């Protein structure tokens, strides 16, 4: 195959951090090369921490909210946006035409996968070089194995994440110097998920339930995070027996517990590292935080944000009343503020912010972790799997468990059990990066369509509109890459 420019723009540089609080400081401490790195356990741990830093950068891409742009904005949670280009993201106008020079545009960034392949490249390096390091430089075999397990997990997670967004993407599993990099065609969506599962099996062998450092629980991978990912992959591809088995492993471990849905306690989930947290992206430690995060798009004056008179993303009271139709729901009471304005509701899950400076124009720093997987998510995912495999009584029991914890009664039994479970996920996981994917799964596996027809008709869904397009610049750089099916028929 002809060598060509490195289409993924992988850094080829190790970014490494300390393992104490704030281990995801994004400033590189050095530009160590592979030849003079990989000498000590600290080198290996620093390189592993670099994977998480790069993953955080990827999920905070697109002006700070890539995780939510992919997982929430085009769902039924958000009605509109007053901010470019997110009005286009909300309305699924993902083929928005951009000037070739406009490489800083959030739509351009969201349509490119560069940041995710930086994560994969770092994981590939860890797998290659930590695997070849002498065992004697580590405290014990468990430490070396655990660090390798984290790398396999992060690679598995990243391919799963890419697969949900674009479907088929190139699969790279070797650390290759940029000079030798070659263009690669996209694998099929099925092959991408198979690669994720393959890596996950290795991760499960190498990881333990307890992290190497107790303070890293939830913000670095362990066996619980691996089983949570496996449960989600199973649900995404419709292999619900896998979902049930993985969810049972988490539940039976007794390492995770519900947080009370009452006021202050409930908010600790979104600050991060609560008893429900299974896998999160750390950004709430003392020396962490983001100036542009999801809170900057969902909060407004006078109670939450000094700079915005209205949220950049609009959640309507009509939608909140429809979804949280029982006023006894504690989640509505403590995370949906309907008192600020009649035109919108403020979801205040991400209101853990500080102002380093005084004054009305001070820029806030948001200190909420990105919650990827948590306990109630896995409970409801298992309920979905049980309902899909004919075990309705057990599914209803799990559904009722989550409902009653939130101040609601048991499910009435009226209508579809599957829809009731997905509705409960919509309430429980509102604005946590799940709803869009849930709506895709609800239609693909269960035939229930809930997307607005003005954003995507059922016919367009069948043609693949729910998958993002590759930015045209990627296609220009890699002739082997083919546009995703629906967007290949749409002009840019």
XYZ file of C-alpha atoms in Angstrom:
492
model
C 0.000 0.000 0.000
C 1.320 3.423 -0.847
C 2.591 5.441 2.064
C 0.978 8.816 2.433
C 0.382 11.630 4.816
C -0.701 10.551 8.266
C -4.426 11.055 7.941
C -5.179 10.694 11.615
C -2.754 13.359 12.809
C -1.589 11.150 15.657
C 0.801 13.041 17.846
C 3.537 10.438 18.155
C 4.335 12.108 21.475
C 3.800 10.647 24.900
C 1.745 12.826 27.197
C 2.217 11.693 30.741
C 0.944 12.803 34.118
C 1.274 12.002 37.775
C -1.167 9.586 39.402
C -2.237 11.801 42.278
C -5.305 14.033 42.352
C -5.774 15.926 39.122
C -3.878 13.231 37.195
C -5.468 14.486 33.982
C -3.599 17.767 33.881
C -3.589 18.266 30.131
C -0.252 20.062 29.882
C 2.477 17.685 28.645
C 5.302 17.447 31.137
C 7.816 16.260 28.530
C 8.185 15.147 24.940
C 9.971 11.921 25.734
C 10.562 9.634 22.773
C 10.002 5.907 22.795
C 13.756 5.328 22.752
C 14.464 7.021 26.068
C 11.115 6.434 27.752
C 9.543 3.207 29.077
C 12.193 2.597 31.724
C 10.312 2.599 35.020
C 6.922 1.816 36.528
C 6.323 5.541 36.820
C 6.962 5.923 33.092
C 4.362 3.249 32.379
C 1.819 4.757 34.756
C 2.387 8.226 33.319
C 1.798 6.943 29.801
C -1.432 5.256 30.924
C -2.576 8.510 32.548
C -1.885 10.161 29.199
C -4.573 7.962 27.608
C -7.177 9.365 29.977
C -5.993 12.912 29.316
C -6.386 12.389 25.579
C -9.806 10.796 26.062
C -10.910 13.774 28.117
C -9.719 16.087 25.341
C -11.720 14.081 22.791
C -14.927 14.130 24.836
C -14.512 17.854 25.468
C -13.939 18.573 21.771
C -16.247 20.654 19.608
C -16.071 23.674 21.923
C -16.279 21.645 25.096
C -19.328 19.398 24.690
C -18.569 16.695 22.119
C -19.784 13.926 24.447
C -23.189 15.585 24.750
C -23.299 16.752 21.125
C -23.092 13.118 20.045
C -25.187 11.624 22.841
C -27.925 14.163 23.640
C -28.383 17.146 21.361
C -30.289 15.475 18.509
C -32.495 13.534 20.923
C -35.850 14.648 22.326
C -34.167 16.283 25.323
C -33.146 19.487 23.521
C -35.654 21.523 21.516
C -33.311 24.158 20.100
C -30.050 26.038 20.507
C -29.297 29.741 20.247
C -25.619 29.078 19.581
C -23.799 28.276 16.337
C -23.293 25.555 15.205
C -25.292 23.659 17.796
C -28.615 24.688 16.276
C -27.480 22.607 13.284
C -26.376 19.727 15.516
C -29.754 19.703 17.288
C -31.624 19.655 13.968
C -29.306 16.993 12.464
C -28.116 19.338 9.740
C -24.758 17.598 9.961
C -23.777 18.226 6.334
C -23.444 21.951 6.975
C -21.159 23.381 4.303
C -17.959 24.943 5.592
C -15.084 26.773 3.946
C -11.993 24.578 3.659
C -10.087 27.062 5.800
C -12.627 26.902 8.637
C -10.797 24.198 10.576
C -11.702 25.658 13.964
C -15.451 25.346 13.437
C -17.135 23.042 15.965
C -19.022 21.228 13.197
C -15.746 20.527 11.419
C -14.276 19.194 14.662
C -17.301 17.012 15.440
C -17.175 15.442 11.968
C -13.520 14.445 12.392
C -12.195 11.590 14.462
C -8.613 12.833 14.993
C -8.837 13.212 18.763
C -10.167 9.701 19.232
C -7.306 8.185 17.246
C -4.837 10.019 19.438
C -6.363 8.030 22.306
C -6.064 4.801 20.319
C -2.468 5.554 19.359
C -1.527 6.133 22.986
C -3.238 2.871 23.984
C -1.365 1.067 21.219
C 1.918 2.434 22.564
C 1.145 1.358 26.090
C 0.220 -2.148 24.941
C 3.409 -2.439 22.873
C 5.954 -0.905 25.214
C 4.602 -1.748 28.670
C 4.116 -5.307 27.475
C 7.811 -5.505 26.593
C 9.134 -3.838 29.771
C 11.028 -6.059 32.180
C 8.850 -7.353 34.996
C 11.480 -6.351 37.535
C 10.787 -2.623 37.116
C 7.246 -3.058 38.483
C 6.252 -3.477 42.125
C 4.582 -6.751 41.212
C 2.958 -8.599 38.313
C -0.479 -7.211 39.217
C 0.689 -3.647 38.603
C 2.028 -4.368 35.133
C -1.042 -6.390 34.203
C -3.405 -3.728 35.495
C -1.729 -0.975 33.451
C -1.952 -3.137 30.343
C -5.592 -3.869 31.172
C -6.326 -0.160 31.289
C -4.836 0.264 27.818
C -6.943 -2.562 26.372
C -10.014 -1.080 28.066
C -9.428 2.435 26.728
C -8.898 1.093 23.220
C -12.059 -1.014 23.512
C -14.049 1.956 24.807
C -12.795 4.276 22.074
C -13.681 1.886 19.266
C -17.127 1.377 20.808
C -17.557 5.140 20.988
C -16.419 5.640 17.380
C -18.664 2.792 16.225
C -21.763 4.395 17.684
C -20.972 7.734 16.034
C -19.793 6.728 12.538
C -20.425 2.986 12.305
C -17.416 1.782 10.323
C -14.019 3.375 10.991
C -10.395 2.317 10.382
C -9.063 -0.209 12.904
C -5.498 0.418 14.064
C -4.021 -1.894 16.692
C -0.288 -1.307 16.331
C 1.906 1.576 17.431
C 3.382 2.884 14.183
C 5.831 5.750 13.785
C 4.299 8.569 11.704
C 6.831 8.062 8.920
C 5.459 4.571 8.334
C 1.772 5.427 8.671
C -0.524 4.443 5.824
C -4.067 5.258 4.838
C -6.531 2.625 6.000
C -10.081 1.875 4.820
C -12.924 1.801 7.294
C -13.857 -1.555 8.766
C -17.535 -2.488 8.847
C -19.617 -1.441 11.876
C -19.734 -5.086 12.918
C -15.943 -5.408 12.756
C -15.516 -2.294 14.889
C -17.697 -3.748 17.638
C -15.900 -7.093 17.331
C -12.568 -5.311 17.846
C -13.960 -3.559 20.892
C -15.134 -6.851 22.369
C -11.817 -8.514 21.568
C -9.907 -5.827 23.458
C -12.417 -5.991 26.267
C -11.780 -9.697 26.823
C -8.096 -8.910 27.322
C -8.941 -6.045 29.666
C -11.169 -8.275 31.807
C -8.324 -10.780 32.239
C -5.872 -8.122 33.371
C -7.988 -5.752 35.479
C -9.212 -6.223 39.053
C -12.286 -4.844 40.794
C -10.077 -2.575 42.901
C -7.864 0.036 41.269
C -4.123 0.206 41.917
C -4.782 3.434 43.828
C -8.054 3.731 45.738
C -8.440 7.378 44.749
C -8.605 6.324 41.083
C -11.853 4.395 41.559
C -14.290 5.296 38.741
C -11.924 7.752 37.029
C -9.586 5.001 35.857
C -10.750 1.674 34.485
C -11.204 -1.476 36.553
C -13.141 -4.687 36.062
C -16.421 -2.924 36.827
C -15.829 -0.442 33.994
C -15.024 -3.357 31.686
C -18.275 -5.168 32.477
C -20.248 -1.909 32.075
C -18.773 -1.436 28.605
C -19.547 -5.051 27.756
C -23.164 -4.572 28.864
C -23.486 -1.546 26.578
C -21.879 -3.247 23.597
C -24.276 -6.168 24.034
C -27.271 -3.837 24.046
C -25.996 -1.853 21.054
C -25.639 -4.939 18.864
C -28.744 -6.655 20.263
C -26.880 -9.441 22.073
C -28.888 -9.138 25.254
C -27.571 -12.300 26.895
C -24.174 -10.580 27.007
C -25.780 -7.520 28.581
C -27.476 -9.559 31.298
C -24.322 -11.485 32.209
C -22.159 -8.342 32.318
C -24.727 -6.416 34.360
C -25.000 -9.318 36.809
C -21.230 -9.245 37.308
C -21.427 -5.582 38.318
C -24.422 -6.040 40.588
C -23.023 -9.165 42.232
C -19.670 -7.475 42.912
C -21.357 -5.270 45.559
C -18.918 -2.479 44.741
C -21.572 -0.029 43.558
C -24.624 1.430 45.322
C -27.425 3.880 44.652
C -27.049 7.450 45.817
C -30.081 8.968 47.522
C -32.196 11.039 45.140
C -32.690 13.685 47.829
C -31.248 17.119 47.078
C -27.579 17.496 48.089
C -26.745 13.793 48.013
C -28.114 13.429 44.480
C -25.849 16.161 43.115
C -22.748 14.261 44.236
C -23.307 11.849 41.338
C -22.532 14.606 38.840
C -19.675 16.111 40.818
C -18.099 12.702 40.386
C -16.758 9.624 42.152
C -20.005 8.794 43.955
C -20.935 5.282 45.016
C -22.825 4.958 41.703
C -19.862 5.878 39.517
C -18.502 3.023 37.389
C -16.533 4.953 34.765
C -16.115 8.732 34.586
C -13.802 11.312 33.075
C -12.129 13.228 35.868
C -12.376 17.013 35.835
C -13.510 17.925 39.341
C -10.314 17.582 41.395
C -8.810 20.658 43.038
C -6.590 21.550 40.096
C -9.027 20.467 37.381
C -12.049 21.967 35.672
C -13.167 23.313 32.295
C -14.072 26.840 31.218
C -16.280 25.488 28.432
C -18.268 22.412 29.408
C -21.842 21.244 29.331
C -22.680 23.562 32.240
C -21.836 26.549 30.070
C -24.562 25.426 27.648
C -27.292 24.481 30.133
C -27.121 27.108 32.919
C -28.301 30.718 33.041
C -28.739 33.715 35.323
C -29.629 34.597 37.971
C -29.161 31.423 39.998
C -26.534 29.494 38.065
C -24.480 31.531 35.599
C -23.446 35.169 35.659
C -22.993 35.553 31.899
C -25.950 33.878 30.163
C -29.495 35.245 30.332
C -30.770 31.990 28.848
C -29.188 28.581 28.260
C -27.438 27.942 24.962
C -29.365 24.660 24.765
C -33.102 24.870 25.380
C -34.991 22.317 27.447
C -38.694 23.200 27.328
C -41.144 22.945 30.197
C -43.498 21.077 27.863
C -40.911 18.323 27.431
C -40.103 18.194 31.142
C -43.785 18.006 32.066
C -44.284 15.223 29.538
C -41.293 13.179 30.664
C -41.470 13.834 34.404
C -45.255 13.682 34.454
C -45.394 12.654 38.112
C -44.539 15.684 40.242
C -43.416 13.360 43.042
C -40.339 12.473 41.012
C -37.303 13.568 43.025
C -35.189 13.835 39.900
C -37.526 16.503 38.545
C -37.571 18.301 41.889
C -33.805 18.434 42.370
C -32.343 18.630 38.832
C -35.014 20.409 36.768
C -35.402 24.040 37.812
C -38.681 25.336 36.390
C -38.674 28.548 38.442
C -36.215 30.690 36.471
C -38.219 31.300 33.309
C -41.426 30.085 31.685
C -39.656 29.647 28.323
C -37.114 27.087 29.445
C -36.134 24.699 32.206
C -32.629 24.601 33.626
C -31.137 21.145 34.070
C -28.799 21.880 36.957
C -26.908 18.583 37.091
C -23.769 20.418 35.998
C -23.911 23.416 38.312
C -20.789 22.614 40.331
C -18.899 25.719 39.242
C -16.621 28.300 40.779
C -15.594 31.838 39.838
C -11.847 32.379 40.316
C -12.424 36.116 39.925
C -15.045 38.495 41.247
C -17.412 40.482 39.067
C -20.379 39.804 36.830
C -18.157 39.151 33.818
C -16.006 36.550 35.542
C -15.556 33.317 33.585
C -16.751 30.258 35.526
C -14.811 27.030 35.939
C -16.995 23.924 35.734
C -16.030 21.025 37.985
C -18.331 18.140 37.119
C -16.970 14.816 35.956
C -18.254 13.396 32.680
C -20.306 10.433 33.885
C -19.953 7.636 31.325
C -21.404 4.601 33.137
C -23.156 4.473 36.504
C -25.050 1.947 38.591
C -28.634 2.904 37.736
C -27.720 2.975 34.028
C -26.600 -0.655 34.294
C -29.676 -1.665 36.283
C -31.997 -0.238 33.628
C -29.858 -1.677 30.830
C -30.333 -5.086 32.409
C -34.076 -4.420 32.648
C -34.104 -3.687 28.905
C -32.232 -6.923 28.209
C -34.567 -8.956 30.413
C -37.636 -7.510 28.705
C -36.122 -8.230 25.294
C -35.543 -11.884 26.206
C -39.010 -12.600 27.571
C -38.268 -12.160 31.278
C -40.847 -9.441 31.881
C -41.391 -10.050 35.605
C -37.703 -9.631 36.391
C -37.486 -6.601 34.100
C -40.406 -4.916 35.855
C -38.794 -5.542 39.247
C -35.675 -3.626 38.202
C -37.753 -0.871 36.631
C -39.743 -0.514 39.846
C -36.544 -0.460 41.901
C -35.320 2.659 40.103
C -38.758 4.277 40.124
C -39.332 3.791 43.844
C -35.886 5.123 44.688
C -36.899 8.284 42.821
C -40.129 8.766 44.754
C -42.447 7.118 42.230
C -44.760 4.172 42.557
C -44.390 0.904 40.712
C -45.040 0.823 36.980
C -48.758 0.661 36.254
C -48.435 -2.082 33.665
C -50.241 0.020 31.066
C -48.682 0.025 27.629
C -45.318 -1.338 26.515
C -42.892 -2.530 29.187
C -39.974 -1.827 26.858
C -41.083 1.756 26.289
C -41.576 2.181 30.042
C -37.970 1.088 30.616
C -36.629 3.473 27.980
C -38.774 6.286 29.404
C -37.242 5.574 32.794
C -33.773 5.727 31.294
C -34.753 9.078 29.760
C -35.683 10.403 33.195
C -32.808 8.846 35.070
C -30.042 9.666 32.581
C -31.272 13.009 31.275
C -28.417 14.942 29.641
C -25.795 12.314 30.480
C -24.844 11.341 26.919
C -27.230 8.365 26.587
C -30.582 9.430 25.180
C -29.655 9.706 21.488
C -28.127 6.233 21.464
C -31.083 4.895 23.457
C -33.485 6.243 20.829
C -31.444 4.596 18.058
C -31.508 1.289 19.926
C -35.203 1.586 20.762
C -36.076 1.729 17.069
C -33.473 -0.681 15.701
C -34.205 -3.463 18.179
C -37.776 -2.781 19.290
C -39.484 -0.852 16.485
C -40.469 2.176 18.594
C -39.622 5.438 16.807
C -39.312 8.618 18.886
C -37.169 10.961 16.798
C -38.801 14.150 15.544
C -39.659 13.644 11.882
C -38.411 17.153 11.140
C -34.940 16.017 12.199
C -34.961 12.486 10.822
C -37.770 10.505 9.239
C -38.001 6.740 9.599
C -36.991 6.411 5.954
C -33.896 8.516 6.599
C -33.100 6.447 9.680
C -33.236 3.295 7.575
C -30.761 4.892 5.175
C -28.390 5.605 8.050
C -28.880 9.270 8.871
C -28.434 8.496 12.580
C -24.717 7.959 11.936
C -22.548 11.049 11.629
C -20.838 11.947 8.342
C -17.080 12.095 7.947
C -15.938 15.627 7.321
C -15.067 15.997 3.616
C -11.503 16.883 4.606
C -11.029 13.335 5.917
C -12.151 11.890 2.599
C -9.713 14.149 0.770
C -6.857 13.049 2.993
C -7.708 9.351 2.849
C -8.937 8.082 -0.542
C -9.711 4.703 1.037
C -12.313 6.190 3.374
C -15.911 6.116 2.099
C -18.613 8.502 3.315
C -21.229 7.005 5.644
C -24.200 5.734 3.579
C -26.884 8.385 4.108
C -24.520 11.326 4.010
C -22.948 10.071 0.772
C -26.231 11.072 -0.894
C -26.263 14.569 0.621
C -24.230 17.506 -0.643
C -21.808 19.339 1.644
